């Protein structure tokens, strides 16, 4: 495995880093987008270690700073969606020039996952998605599972007084939970984005890996819910879901990061043949 | 800006070329560690661009086993990061033709910068420096304990297994909850480091910028530290696990002024 620099955009204004496998022929390309406002390595070096691990398996992995993040300067006068779409055009062009025209696998944590969905919806050039804490819809039984989980947990009963106090405080002070606050800042994919994105993936017989942490608990509480609640027919056939309710959104614990990286590496290893040879 | 690898292609660096290419002054930024680096990365990019536009060559780099440099923190040996810094100074001098080097050390980056005895260092600038490796390790271990508590709590709330329950290795429960793992040798080295700004002053011009946001280190840090610039109105703090990014413009301006002054 080796690494090389990546530049894109007008006057090569954008920056990224490529992890390259020993054998480049037929190597599928994974692009990891920034998580929120963090630079391309983060959180906790996750994208660096994940990229290197996937390169060991035979993937080309690009971790890239979109405009306004990390080393890439911001674009003035554009909203987030416009800026990301413009960056994506330049990133694709630079990758095609270097590795030839082929389909991609897009991935990211939080808003990185949102961007992966929105960009996949733009045109059919993506065959795989690695979504870490994407926004999940709630299905019909979400609230029932949530309620059952609460009443069947002895710890909840023991701490009922503090739960009640928190509930009252939040209603009086009109505050929201941190995870809800963070979610409100996200430029989420629309329903149309999701439908178009997954229809392209299914047309290409691609694969989706969706991974959820405790951060998603206000919307997600059961493996299988993401595909089911999306309302997109047959999505469950191409979507693998993993749930780490014990892990935090940014994976600050090394053991959780290791678990995440090994989960993604196993998925990527299983589907390597599928993603290989997807030149269009 | 150009990206490059050096020191047998193991270390990662970013070079911001001076607006005057004939400049003989080089600034090397020694970044902070772990989560603190995440929080101030953008600020350091802005600072580097600002100093480069004012006529100074600037290099940012990552220590071995951190950032985009190769290796894993667990494999890093004690003393390695000071060698990394010296390699970076040599590489920077060769790359730019500079004659003098200013080291900007941020947090523990300042502690590392203070260990370098390279003879072309003409100035140290320290931003909220950590003066005791031992205290800093204690602080990191305290944070690991907080992580452990938060996760045990989370596991109870959601009725799921803890890391230890899922762990397949024989590591202790404390090891399982570390944000980053490091070797005992590395820890010993880390603990042994201290920053004595007065001693630095004997080697080169030394500027210390403190913002009153040094959180838990107050006791050991600063009864004796030499400080030439205190900016007290910035309550951004440095604690880990804070998701916000740091980009305190007046602090960056104060640092740039100290770095750039002739």
Short mmCIF file of C-alpha atoms in Angstrom, two decimals:
data_model
loop_
_atom_site.label_atom_id
_atom_site.label_comp_id
_atom_site.label_asym_id
_atom_site.label_seq_id
_atom_site.Cartn_x
_atom_site.Cartn_y
_atom_site.Cartn_z
CA UNK A 1 0.00 0.00 0.00
CA UNK A 2 1.26 3.48 -0.79
CA UNK A 3 -0.21 6.96 -0.74
CA UNK A 4 -0.26 9.77 -3.23
CA UNK A 5 -1.59 13.30 -3.33
CA UNK A 6 -4.76 14.30 -5.09
CA UNK A 7 -5.71 17.72 -6.43
CA UNK A 8 -8.91 18.81 -8.05
CA UNK A 9 -10.84 21.87 -9.16
CA UNK A 10 -9.95 25.18 -10.71
CA UNK A 11 -6.18 25.76 -10.43
CA UNK A 12 -5.99 22.53 -8.42
CA UNK A 13 -7.51 24.34 -5.44
CA UNK A 14 -8.89 21.16 -3.81
CA UNK A 15 -6.88 18.66 -1.78
CA UNK A 16 -7.15 15.00 -1.01
CA UNK A 17 -5.06 11.91 -0.37
CA UNK A 18 -5.14 8.59 -2.20
CA UNK A 19 -4.37 5.23 -0.59
CA UNK A 20 -3.32 2.95 -3.42
CA UNK A 21 -3.27 -0.86 -3.48
CA UNK A 22 -0.36 -2.96 -4.75
CA UNK A 23 -2.30 -3.91 -7.86
CA UNK A 24 -4.11 -1.08 -9.55
CA UNK A 25 -5.73 -3.00 -12.40
CA UNK A 26 -9.48 -3.30 -11.81
CA UNK A 27 -9.21 -1.68 -8.40
CA UNK A 28 -12.54 -0.09 -7.42
CA UNK A 29 -12.42 3.50 -6.18
CA UNK A 30 -13.84 4.50 -2.80
CA UNK A 31 -14.29 8.19 -2.01
CA UNK A 32 -14.61 9.21 1.64
CA UNK A 33 -16.13 12.64 2.24
CA UNK A 34 -15.58 14.93 5.24
CA UNK A 35 -17.59 14.26 8.36
CA UNK A 36 -19.23 17.59 9.14
CA UNK A 37 -16.67 20.37 9.25
CA UNK A 38 -13.79 18.06 10.06
CA UNK A 39 -10.78 17.69 7.76
CA UNK A 40 -10.28 14.64 5.61
CA UNK A 41 -8.45 12.47 8.19
CA UNK A 42 -11.00 12.70 10.95
CA UNK A 43 -12.66 11.87 13.27
CA UNK A 44 -9.86 10.32 15.30
CA UNK A 45 -7.90 9.41 12.12
CA UNK A 46 -10.76 7.17 11.08
CA UNK A 47 -10.63 7.98 7.37
CA UNK A 48 -6.85 7.49 7.26
CA UNK A 49 -6.93 4.06 8.89
CA UNK A 50 -10.03 2.97 6.99
CA UNK A 51 -8.55 4.11 3.68
CA UNK A 52 -5.31 2.24 4.32
CA UNK A 53 -7.14 -0.90 5.37
CA UNK A 54 -9.30 -0.87 2.22
CA UNK A 55 -6.22 -0.24 0.06
CA UNK A 56 -4.68 -3.38 1.56
CA UNK A 57 -7.75 -5.23 0.29
CA UNK A 58 -7.35 -3.92 -3.26
CA UNK A 59 -9.35 -0.69 -3.28
CA UNK A 60 -8.17 2.77 -4.33
CA UNK A 61 -9.37 5.09 -1.57
CA UNK A 62 -9.59 8.85 -1.80
CA UNK A 63 -10.19 10.92 1.31
CA UNK A 64 -10.96 14.38 0.16
CA UNK A 65 -11.49 17.85 1.58
CA UNK A 66 -14.54 19.43 0.01
CA UNK A 67 -14.54 23.22 -0.30
CA UNK A 68 -14.37 25.03 3.01
CA UNK A 69 -13.04 22.01 4.89
CA UNK A 70 -9.51 21.03 5.84
CA UNK A 71 -7.01 22.31 3.29
CA UNK A 72 -9.47 23.23 0.55
CA UNK A 73 -10.57 26.88 0.52
CA UNK A 74 -14.27 27.74 0.66
CA UNK A 75 -16.27 28.70 -2.42
CA UNK A 76 -18.00 32.01 -1.91
CA UNK A 77 -21.52 32.71 -3.06
CA UNK A 78 -22.68 29.09 -3.27
CA UNK A 79 -24.84 27.15 -0.86
CA UNK A 80 -23.63 23.82 0.50
CA UNK A 81 -25.44 21.71 -2.06
CA UNK A 82 -24.17 23.77 -5.00
CA UNK A 83 -20.62 23.83 -3.68
CA UNK A 84 -20.54 20.06 -3.06
CA UNK A 85 -21.98 19.33 -6.52
CA UNK A 86 -19.40 21.58 -8.18
CA UNK A 87 -16.57 19.92 -6.21
CA UNK A 88 -17.89 16.50 -7.16
CA UNK A 89 -17.75 17.34 -10.86
CA UNK A 90 -14.09 18.29 -10.53
CA UNK A 91 -13.26 15.29 -8.33
CA UNK A 92 -14.80 12.87 -10.85
CA UNK A 93 -12.99 14.54 -13.72
CA UNK A 94 -9.63 14.24 -11.93
CA UNK A 95 -10.27 10.59 -11.04
CA UNK A 96 -11.38 9.67 -14.57
CA UNK A 97 -8.26 11.33 -15.94
CA UNK A 98 -6.02 9.35 -13.64
CA UNK A 99 -7.73 5.96 -13.39
CA UNK A 100 -10.11 5.84 -16.37
CA UNK A 101 -13.88 6.11 -16.42
CA UNK A 102 -15.49 3.83 -13.87
CA UNK A 103 -18.18 3.67 -11.21
CA UNK A 104 -17.42 4.69 -7.65
CA UNK A 105 -18.19 3.74 -4.09
CA UNK A 106 -19.01 6.80 -1.98
CA UNK A 107 -18.90 6.94 1.76
CA UNK A 108 -18.78 9.14 4.79
CA UNK A 109 -19.85 9.75 8.34
CA UNK A 110 -22.80 12.02 9.19
CA UNK A 111 -22.92 14.80 6.58
CA UNK A 112 -20.40 12.71 4.60
CA UNK A 113 -23.14 10.09 4.26
CA UNK A 114 -25.67 12.80 3.34
CA UNK A 115 -23.35 14.06 0.60
CA UNK A 116 -22.78 10.51 -0.69
CA UNK A 117 -26.56 10.06 -1.13
CA UNK A 118 -27.11 13.47 -2.73
CA UNK A 119 -24.25 13.00 -5.19
CA UNK A 120 -25.30 9.47 -6.11
CA UNK A 121 -28.71 10.89 -7.01
CA UNK A 122 -27.16 13.27 -9.53
CA UNK A 123 -26.15 10.65 -12.10
CA UNK A 124 -25.65 6.90 -12.33
CA UNK A 125 -21.93 6.62 -11.70
CA UNK A 126 -21.99 5.08 -8.20
CA UNK A 127 -22.20 1.38 -7.47
CA UNK A 128 -21.65 1.27 -3.73
CA UNK A 129 -22.36 3.35 -0.64
CA UNK A 130 -20.80 3.23 2.82
CA UNK A 131 -23.10 5.29 5.03
CA UNK A 132 -22.10 5.95 8.62
CA UNK A 133 -24.99 7.43 10.64
CA UNK A 134 -27.15 8.48 7.69
CA UNK A 135 -30.61 9.85 8.51
CA UNK A 136 -33.05 6.98 8.81
CA UNK A 137 -36.83 7.28 8.54
CA UNK A 138 -38.86 5.80 11.37
CA UNK A 139 -40.98 2.81 10.49
CA UNK A 140 -44.44 2.00 11.90
CA UNK A 141 -43.10 0.06 14.85
CA UNK A 142 -40.27 2.39 15.80
CA UNK A 143 -42.07 3.99 18.73
CA UNK A 144 -43.32 0.63 19.98
CA UNK A 145 -39.80 -0.82 20.00
CA UNK A 146 -38.52 2.31 21.65
CA UNK A 147 -41.19 2.14 24.34
CA UNK A 148 -40.63 -1.57 24.92
CA UNK A 149 -36.88 -1.06 25.16
CA UNK A 150 -37.45 1.58 27.82
CA UNK A 151 -39.94 -0.25 29.97
CA UNK A 152 -37.99 -3.51 29.85
CA UNK A 153 -34.75 -1.87 30.96
CA UNK A 154 -34.33 -1.97 34.77
CA UNK A 155 -31.79 0.87 34.62
CA UNK A 156 -34.48 3.17 33.20
CA UNK A 157 -36.74 2.42 36.17
CA UNK A 158 -33.93 3.08 38.60
CA UNK A 159 -33.19 6.45 37.04
CA UNK A 160 -36.78 7.44 36.36
CA UNK A 161 -36.52 10.55 38.54
CA UNK A 162 -33.65 12.00 36.53
CA UNK A 163 -35.29 11.11 33.21
CA UNK A 164 -38.42 12.90 34.33
CA UNK A 165 -36.44 15.92 35.54
CA UNK A 166 -34.64 16.11 32.20
CA UNK A 167 -37.92 15.85 30.33
CA UNK A 168 -39.46 18.68 32.35
CA UNK A 169 -36.36 20.85 32.01
CA UNK A 170 -36.26 20.40 28.26
CA UNK A 171 -39.89 21.37 27.91
CA UNK A 172 -39.61 24.39 30.18
CA UNK A 173 -36.36 25.60 28.67
CA UNK A 174 -37.41 24.61 25.14
CA UNK A 175 -34.04 22.98 24.57
CA UNK A 176 -33.32 20.04 22.34
CA UNK A 177 -31.01 17.09 22.77
CA UNK A 178 -27.50 17.55 21.37
CA UNK A 179 -28.06 14.88 18.73
CA UNK A 180 -31.24 16.61 17.53
CA UNK A 181 -29.43 19.92 17.48
CA UNK A 182 -26.61 18.45 15.39
CA UNK A 183 -29.13 16.83 13.08
CA UNK A 184 -30.87 20.14 12.50
CA UNK A 185 -27.62 21.56 11.11
CA UNK A 186 -27.35 18.84 8.47
CA UNK A 187 -28.20 19.57 4.87
CA UNK A 188 -30.08 16.31 4.59
CA UNK A 189 -30.93 14.46 1.39
CA UNK A 190 -34.53 14.92 0.32
CA UNK A 191 -36.97 12.09 -0.28
CA UNK A 192 -36.38 12.54 -4.03
CA UNK A 193 -32.60 12.36 -3.52
CA UNK A 194 -32.97 9.06 -1.67
CA UNK A 195 -35.31 7.54 -4.23
CA UNK A 196 -33.11 8.53 -7.14
CA UNK A 197 -29.92 7.47 -5.35
CA UNK A 198 -31.11 3.99 -4.45
CA UNK A 199 -32.81 3.45 -7.79
CA UNK A 200 -29.45 4.09 -9.51
CA UNK A 201 -27.68 1.74 -7.09
CA UNK A 202 -30.23 -1.02 -7.68
CA UNK A 203 -30.10 -0.56 -11.47
CA UNK A 204 -26.39 -1.21 -11.24
CA UNK A 205 -26.87 -4.14 -8.88
CA UNK A 206 -24.71 -2.31 -6.38
CA UNK A 207 -24.47 -2.61 -2.58
CA UNK A 208 -25.13 -0.31 0.36
CA UNK A 209 -23.65 -0.60 3.83
CA UNK A 210 -25.45 1.50 6.46
CA UNK A 211 -23.94 1.70 9.95
CA UNK A 212 -25.67 3.32 12.91
CA UNK A 213 -24.49 4.36 16.36
CA UNK A 214 -26.18 5.64 19.51
CA UNK A 215 -26.36 9.02 17.76
CA UNK A 216 -29.13 7.63 15.53
CA UNK A 217 -31.24 6.25 18.38
CA UNK A 218 -33.86 8.96 18.11
CA UNK A 219 -34.63 7.65 14.63
CA UNK A 220 -33.23 4.13 14.36
CA UNK A 221 -33.45 1.19 16.74
CA UNK A 222 -33.44 -2.04 14.79
CA UNK A 223 -31.27 -3.62 12.11
CA UNK A 224 -33.29 -3.65 8.89
CA UNK A 225 -35.22 -0.49 9.70
CA UNK A 226 -33.26 1.77 7.33
CA UNK A 227 -34.21 -0.15 4.19
CA UNK A 228 -37.69 -1.00 5.43
CA UNK A 229 -38.62 2.53 6.51
CA UNK A 230 -37.23 4.10 3.34
CA UNK A 231 -40.27 2.82 1.48
CA UNK A 232 -38.02 1.97 -1.46
CA UNK A 233 -38.98 -1.39 -2.86
CA UNK A 234 -36.27 -4.07 -2.77
CA UNK A 235 -33.73 -1.81 -1.05
CA UNK A 236 -33.35 -4.45 1.66
CA UNK A 237 -31.96 -6.86 -0.96
CA UNK A 238 -28.89 -4.72 -1.57
CA UNK A 239 -28.55 -2.99 1.79
CA UNK A 240 -26.53 -4.39 4.69
CA UNK A 241 -27.22 -2.74 8.03
CA UNK A 242 -25.08 -2.74 11.15
CA UNK A 243 -26.06 -1.21 14.49
CA UNK A 244 -23.55 -0.21 17.17
CA UNK A 245 -25.81 1.29 19.85
CA UNK A 246 -22.89 1.24 22.31
CA UNK A 247 -20.71 3.45 20.10
CA UNK A 248 -20.73 7.23 19.90
CA UNK A 249 -21.18 9.23 16.73
CA UNK A 250 -17.49 10.16 16.29
CA UNK A 251 -16.13 6.83 17.56
CA UNK A 252 -13.84 8.32 20.25
CA UNK A 253 -13.08 4.86 21.69
CA UNK A 254 -10.36 3.03 19.81
CA UNK A 255 -12.03 -0.36 20.28
CA UNK A 256 -15.15 0.99 18.55
CA UNK A 257 -13.12 2.44 15.69
CA UNK A 258 -11.39 -0.91 15.25
CA UNK A 259 -14.78 -2.62 15.22
CA UNK A 260 -16.09 -0.17 12.62
CA UNK A 261 -13.05 -0.49 10.37
CA UNK A 262 -13.13 -4.26 10.53
CA UNK A 263 -16.89 -4.29 9.73
CA UNK A 264 -16.38 -2.11 6.66
CA UNK A 265 -13.30 -4.10 5.61
CA UNK A 266 -15.27 -7.36 5.80
CA UNK A 267 -18.07 -5.89 3.72
CA UNK A 268 -15.61 -4.49 1.17
CA UNK A 269 -13.75 -7.79 1.00
CA UNK A 270 -17.00 -9.73 0.45
CA UNK A 271 -18.06 -7.44 -2.39
CA UNK A 272 -14.66 -6.78 -3.98
CA UNK A 273 -15.42 -8.92 -7.04
CA UNK A 274 -18.76 -7.15 -7.49
CA UNK A 275 -17.10 -3.74 -7.47
CA UNK A 276 -14.19 -4.82 -9.67
CA UNK A 277 -14.42 -4.43 -13.41
CA UNK A 278 -17.18 -1.88 -13.33
CA UNK A 279 -15.65 0.29 -16.05
CA UNK A 280 -18.43 1.89 -17.99
CA UNK B 1 0.23 24.76 -0.92
CA UNK B 2 2.09 21.56 -1.72
CA UNK B 3 1.79 18.24 0.09
CA UNK B 4 4.84 16.02 0.51
CA UNK B 5 6.21 12.98 2.32
CA UNK B 6 9.68 13.03 3.90
CA UNK B 7 11.91 11.10 6.31
CA UNK B 8 11.92 7.91 4.21
CA UNK B 9 8.42 8.75 3.01
CA UNK B 10 6.99 8.09 6.47
CA UNK B 11 6.09 11.59 7.56
CA UNK B 12 3.50 13.84 5.98
CA UNK B 13 4.01 17.56 5.48
CA UNK B 14 2.28 20.53 3.85
CA UNK B 15 4.37 23.36 2.46
CA UNK B 16 2.94 26.87 2.13
CA UNK B 17 5.31 28.79 -0.07
CA UNK B 18 6.24 32.36 0.98
CA UNK B 19 4.80 35.15 -1.12
CA UNK B 20 8.41 36.27 -1.57
CA UNK B 21 10.12 33.16 -2.82
CA UNK B 22 13.54 34.49 -1.75
CA UNK B 23 12.44 34.65 1.88
CA UNK B 24 15.02 33.18 4.26
CA UNK B 25 12.55 32.63 7.11
CA UNK B 26 10.83 29.35 7.77
CA UNK B 27 7.97 28.65 10.19
CA UNK B 28 7.38 25.05 11.25
CA UNK B 29 4.11 24.30 13.01
CA UNK B 30 4.23 21.55 15.63
CA UNK B 31 0.58 20.56 16.02
CA UNK B 32 -1.19 19.51 19.20
CA UNK B 33 -2.23 15.92 19.74
CA UNK B 34 -5.34 13.84 19.39
CA UNK B 35 -8.65 15.66 19.57
CA UNK B 36 -7.00 19.03 20.04
CA UNK B 37 -5.51 18.68 16.56
CA UNK B 38 -8.93 17.99 15.08
CA UNK B 39 -10.31 21.09 16.72
CA UNK B 40 -7.65 23.54 15.58
CA UNK B 41 -6.68 22.04 12.19
CA UNK B 42 -8.51 24.70 10.19
CA UNK B 43 -7.07 27.45 12.40
CA UNK B 44 -3.55 26.18 11.69
CA UNK B 45 -4.26 26.08 7.93
CA UNK B 46 -5.48 29.70 8.09
CA UNK B 47 -2.47 30.71 10.18
CA UNK B 48 -0.08 29.03 7.75
CA UNK B 49 -1.72 30.75 4.76
CA UNK B 50 -1.63 34.10 6.56
CA UNK B 51 2.07 33.83 7.47
CA UNK B 52 2.97 32.63 3.95
CA UNK B 53 1.18 35.59 2.43
CA UNK B 54 3.24 37.88 4.69
CA UNK B 55 6.52 36.47 3.36
CA UNK B 56 7.38 33.41 5.43
CA UNK B 57 7.76 29.83 4.24
CA UNK B 58 5.53 27.60 6.35
CA UNK B 59 5.55 23.85 6.88
CA UNK B 60 2.94 21.87 8.80
CA UNK B 61 3.65 18.22 9.52
CA UNK B 62 2.27 15.19 11.35
CA UNK B 63 4.29 13.17 13.86
CA UNK B 64 4.79 9.48 13.13
CA UNK B 65 1.64 7.49 13.88
CA UNK B 66 -0.58 10.58 13.82
CA UNK B 67 -2.55 12.46 11.17
CA UNK B 68 -1.58 11.43 7.66
CA UNK B 69 1.90 10.25 8.54
CA UNK B 70 2.41 6.51 8.40
CA UNK B 71 2.39 4.14 11.33
CA UNK B 72 0.23 3.53 14.31
CA UNK B 73 0.57 5.31 17.62
CA UNK B 74 1.05 1.97 19.35
CA UNK B 75 4.26 1.40 17.35
CA UNK B 76 5.78 4.82 18.10
CA UNK B 77 8.78 4.74 20.41
CA UNK B 78 9.71 7.33 23.02
CA UNK B 79 11.70 10.22 21.58
CA UNK B 80 10.53 9.57 18.02
CA UNK B 81 8.56 12.79 17.69
CA UNK B 82 11.55 15.00 18.54
CA UNK B 83 13.50 13.18 15.78
CA UNK B 84 10.53 13.77 13.49
CA UNK B 85 10.67 17.47 14.23
CA UNK B 86 14.43 17.63 13.57
CA UNK B 87 13.89 15.77 10.27
CA UNK B 88 11.20 18.28 9.39
CA UNK B 89 13.55 21.19 10.13
CA UNK B 90 16.26 19.68 7.88
CA UNK B 91 13.73 18.98 5.13
CA UNK B 92 12.32 22.50 5.41
CA UNK B 93 15.73 24.15 5.23
CA UNK B 94 16.63 22.07 2.15
CA UNK B 95 13.28 22.74 0.50
CA UNK B 96 13.14 26.50 1.05
CA UNK B 97 16.75 27.60 1.36
CA UNK B 98 15.79 29.36 4.59
CA UNK B 99 18.43 30.42 7.08
CA UNK B 100 16.38 30.70 10.24
CA UNK B 101 13.60 28.63 11.71
CA UNK B 102 10.72 29.65 13.94
CA UNK B 103 8.91 26.82 15.71
CA UNK B 104 5.26 27.33 16.55
CA UNK B 105 4.26 24.75 19.15
CA UNK B 106 0.60 24.31 19.99
CA UNK B 107 -0.26 22.59 23.31
CA UNK B 108 1.86 19.44 23.53
CA UNK B 109 3.41 20.46 20.21
CA UNK B 110 5.08 23.23 22.25
CA UNK B 111 6.50 20.67 24.67
CA UNK B 112 7.96 18.74 21.74
CA UNK B 113 9.27 21.90 20.05
CA UNK B 114 11.09 22.86 23.25
CA UNK B 115 13.09 19.60 23.12
CA UNK B 116 14.65 20.39 19.75
CA UNK B 117 18.16 21.79 19.93
CA UNK B 118 18.62 22.36 16.22
CA UNK B 119 21.06 25.21 15.80
CA UNK B 120 19.03 27.11 13.22
CA UNK B 121 16.07 27.70 15.51
CA UNK B 122 15.86 31.43 16.04
CA UNK B 123 12.48 31.69 17.74
CA UNK B 124 9.96 29.62 19.66
CA UNK B 125 6.32 30.65 19.76
CA UNK B 126 4.14 28.60 22.10
CA UNK B 127 0.34 28.67 22.01
CA UNK B 128 -1.24 27.51 25.29
CA UNK B 129 1.73 25.24 25.97
CA UNK B 130 1.68 22.19 28.20
CA UNK B 131 4.57 22.28 30.58
CA UNK B 132 4.36 18.82 32.06
CA UNK B 133 4.00 15.58 30.10
CA UNK B 134 3.15 13.81 33.34
CA UNK B 135 0.18 16.09 34.00
CA UNK B 136 -0.95 15.79 30.43
CA UNK B 137 -0.89 11.99 30.56
CA UNK B 138 -2.94 12.18 33.75
CA UNK B 139 -5.40 14.40 31.95
CA UNK B 140 -5.60 11.97 29.01
CA UNK B 141 -6.17 9.09 31.41
CA UNK B 142 -8.88 11.10 33.14
CA UNK B 143 -10.55 11.56 29.76
CA UNK B 144 -10.27 7.85 29.09
CA UNK B 145 -12.05 7.26 32.38
CA UNK B 146 -14.77 9.67 31.31
CA UNK B 147 -15.10 7.76 28.04
CA UNK B 148 -15.39 4.55 29.98
CA UNK B 149 -18.10 5.98 32.24
CA UNK B 150 -20.03 7.41 29.31
CA UNK B 151 -19.99 4.09 27.51
CA UNK B 152 -20.94 2.03 30.50
CA UNK B 153 -23.81 4.45 31.02
CA UNK B 154 -24.80 4.21 27.36
CA UNK B 155 -24.70 0.43 27.53
CA UNK B 156 -26.99 0.51 30.57
CA UNK B 157 -29.41 3.00 29.05
CA UNK B 158 -29.75 1.03 25.86
CA UNK B 159 -29.37 -2.38 27.43
CA UNK B 160 -26.48 -3.38 25.18
CA UNK B 161 -23.12 -5.00 25.76
CA UNK B 162 -20.13 -2.87 26.75
CA UNK B 163 -16.84 -2.88 24.86
CA UNK B 164 -15.37 -5.26 27.39
CA UNK B 165 -18.25 -7.67 26.89
CA UNK B 166 -17.58 -7.59 23.16
CA UNK B 167 -13.78 -7.62 23.40
CA UNK B 168 -12.05 -10.72 22.23
CA UNK B 169 -8.59 -9.80 23.49
CA UNK B 170 -7.39 -9.99 27.04
CA UNK B 171 -6.84 -6.24 27.48
CA UNK B 172 -7.96 -4.64 30.69
CA UNK B 173 -11.24 -2.80 30.73
CA UNK B 174 -9.35 0.50 30.97
CA UNK B 175 -7.33 -0.33 27.86
CA UNK B 176 -10.54 -1.11 26.00
CA UNK B 177 -11.82 2.40 26.64
CA UNK B 178 -8.79 4.36 25.50
CA UNK B 179 -9.27 6.99 22.83
CA UNK B 180 -5.81 6.02 21.54
CA UNK B 181 -3.49 3.19 22.55
CA UNK B 182 0.22 3.79 23.13
CA UNK B 183 3.09 1.68 24.40
CA UNK B 184 4.54 1.79 27.92
CA UNK B 185 7.86 3.00 26.51
CA UNK B 186 6.09 5.85 24.76
CA UNK B 187 4.15 6.72 27.89
CA UNK B 188 7.34 6.88 29.96
CA UNK B 189 8.93 9.22 27.46
CA UNK B 190 5.79 11.31 27.29
CA UNK B 191 5.68 11.64 31.08
CA UNK B 192 9.30 12.67 31.24
CA UNK B 193 8.88 15.72 29.01
CA UNK B 194 8.67 19.21 30.43
CA UNK B 195 8.67 22.63 28.92
CA UNK B 196 10.77 25.30 30.54
CA UNK B 197 10.20 28.49 28.58
CA UNK B 198 12.95 30.27 30.46
CA UNK B 199 15.44 27.65 29.30
CA UNK B 200 14.16 28.08 25.74
CA UNK B 201 14.73 31.81 26.08
CA UNK B 202 18.43 31.09 26.60
CA UNK B 203 18.55 29.33 23.25
CA UNK B 204 16.34 31.58 21.15
CA UNK B 205 13.74 34.33 21.33
CA UNK B 206 10.73 32.77 23.07
CA UNK B 207 7.15 34.00 22.89
CA UNK B 208 4.44 32.39 24.97
CA UNK B 209 0.80 33.10 24.20
CA UNK B 210 -1.78 32.02 26.71
CA UNK B 211 -5.47 32.49 26.40
CA UNK B 212 -6.71 31.54 29.82
CA UNK B 213 -8.37 28.50 28.31
CA UNK B 214 -6.01 25.83 29.44
CA UNK B 215 -8.56 23.96 31.51
CA UNK B 216 -7.19 21.32 33.84
CA UNK B 217 -3.54 22.20 33.69
CA UNK B 218 -3.76 25.42 35.61
CA UNK B 219 -2.16 24.05 38.76
CA UNK B 220 0.98 22.64 37.34
CA UNK B 221 1.18 24.75 34.28
CA UNK B 222 1.60 28.08 35.11
CA UNK B 223 2.70 29.37 38.33
CA UNK B 224 6.18 29.44 36.91
CA UNK B 225 5.72 29.76 33.19
CA UNK B 226 7.09 32.70 31.40
CA UNK B 227 4.35 34.40 29.39
CA UNK B 228 4.65 37.40 27.15
CA UNK B 229 1.14 37.54 25.85
CA UNK B 230 -2.00 36.73 27.76
CA UNK B 231 -5.36 36.96 26.05
CA UNK B 232 -7.85 36.29 28.74
CA UNK B 233 -11.15 36.81 27.02
CA UNK B 234 -11.24 33.57 25.10
CA UNK B 235 -13.19 30.93 26.79
CA UNK B 236 -13.04 28.26 24.11
CA UNK B 237 -11.15 25.75 26.21
CA UNK B 238 -9.21 22.78 24.90
CA UNK B 239 -11.04 19.83 26.40
CA UNK B 240 -11.39 16.80 24.23
CA UNK B 241 -14.71 15.46 22.98
CA UNK B 242 -15.93 18.93 22.17
CA UNK B 243 -17.28 18.76 18.65
CA UNK B 244 -16.77 22.42 17.86
CA UNK B 245 -13.78 23.69 15.92
CA UNK B 246 -11.44 26.39 17.21
CA UNK B 247 -10.64 29.40 15.10
CA UNK B 248 -10.16 32.32 17.48
CA UNK B 249 -9.20 35.14 15.12
CA UNK B 250 -7.66 37.54 17.70
CA UNK B 251 -5.52 34.71 19.07
CA UNK B 252 -4.36 33.75 15.59
CA UNK B 253 -3.56 37.39 14.87
CA UNK B 254 -1.52 37.62 18.07
CA UNK B 255 0.37 34.46 17.14
CA UNK B 256 1.01 35.71 13.60
CA UNK B 257 2.35 38.96 14.99
CA UNK B 258 4.82 37.12 17.26
CA UNK B 259 5.83 34.76 14.46
CA UNK B 260 6.32 37.46 11.84
CA UNK B 261 8.10 40.13 13.87
CA UNK B 262 11.66 40.75 12.78
#
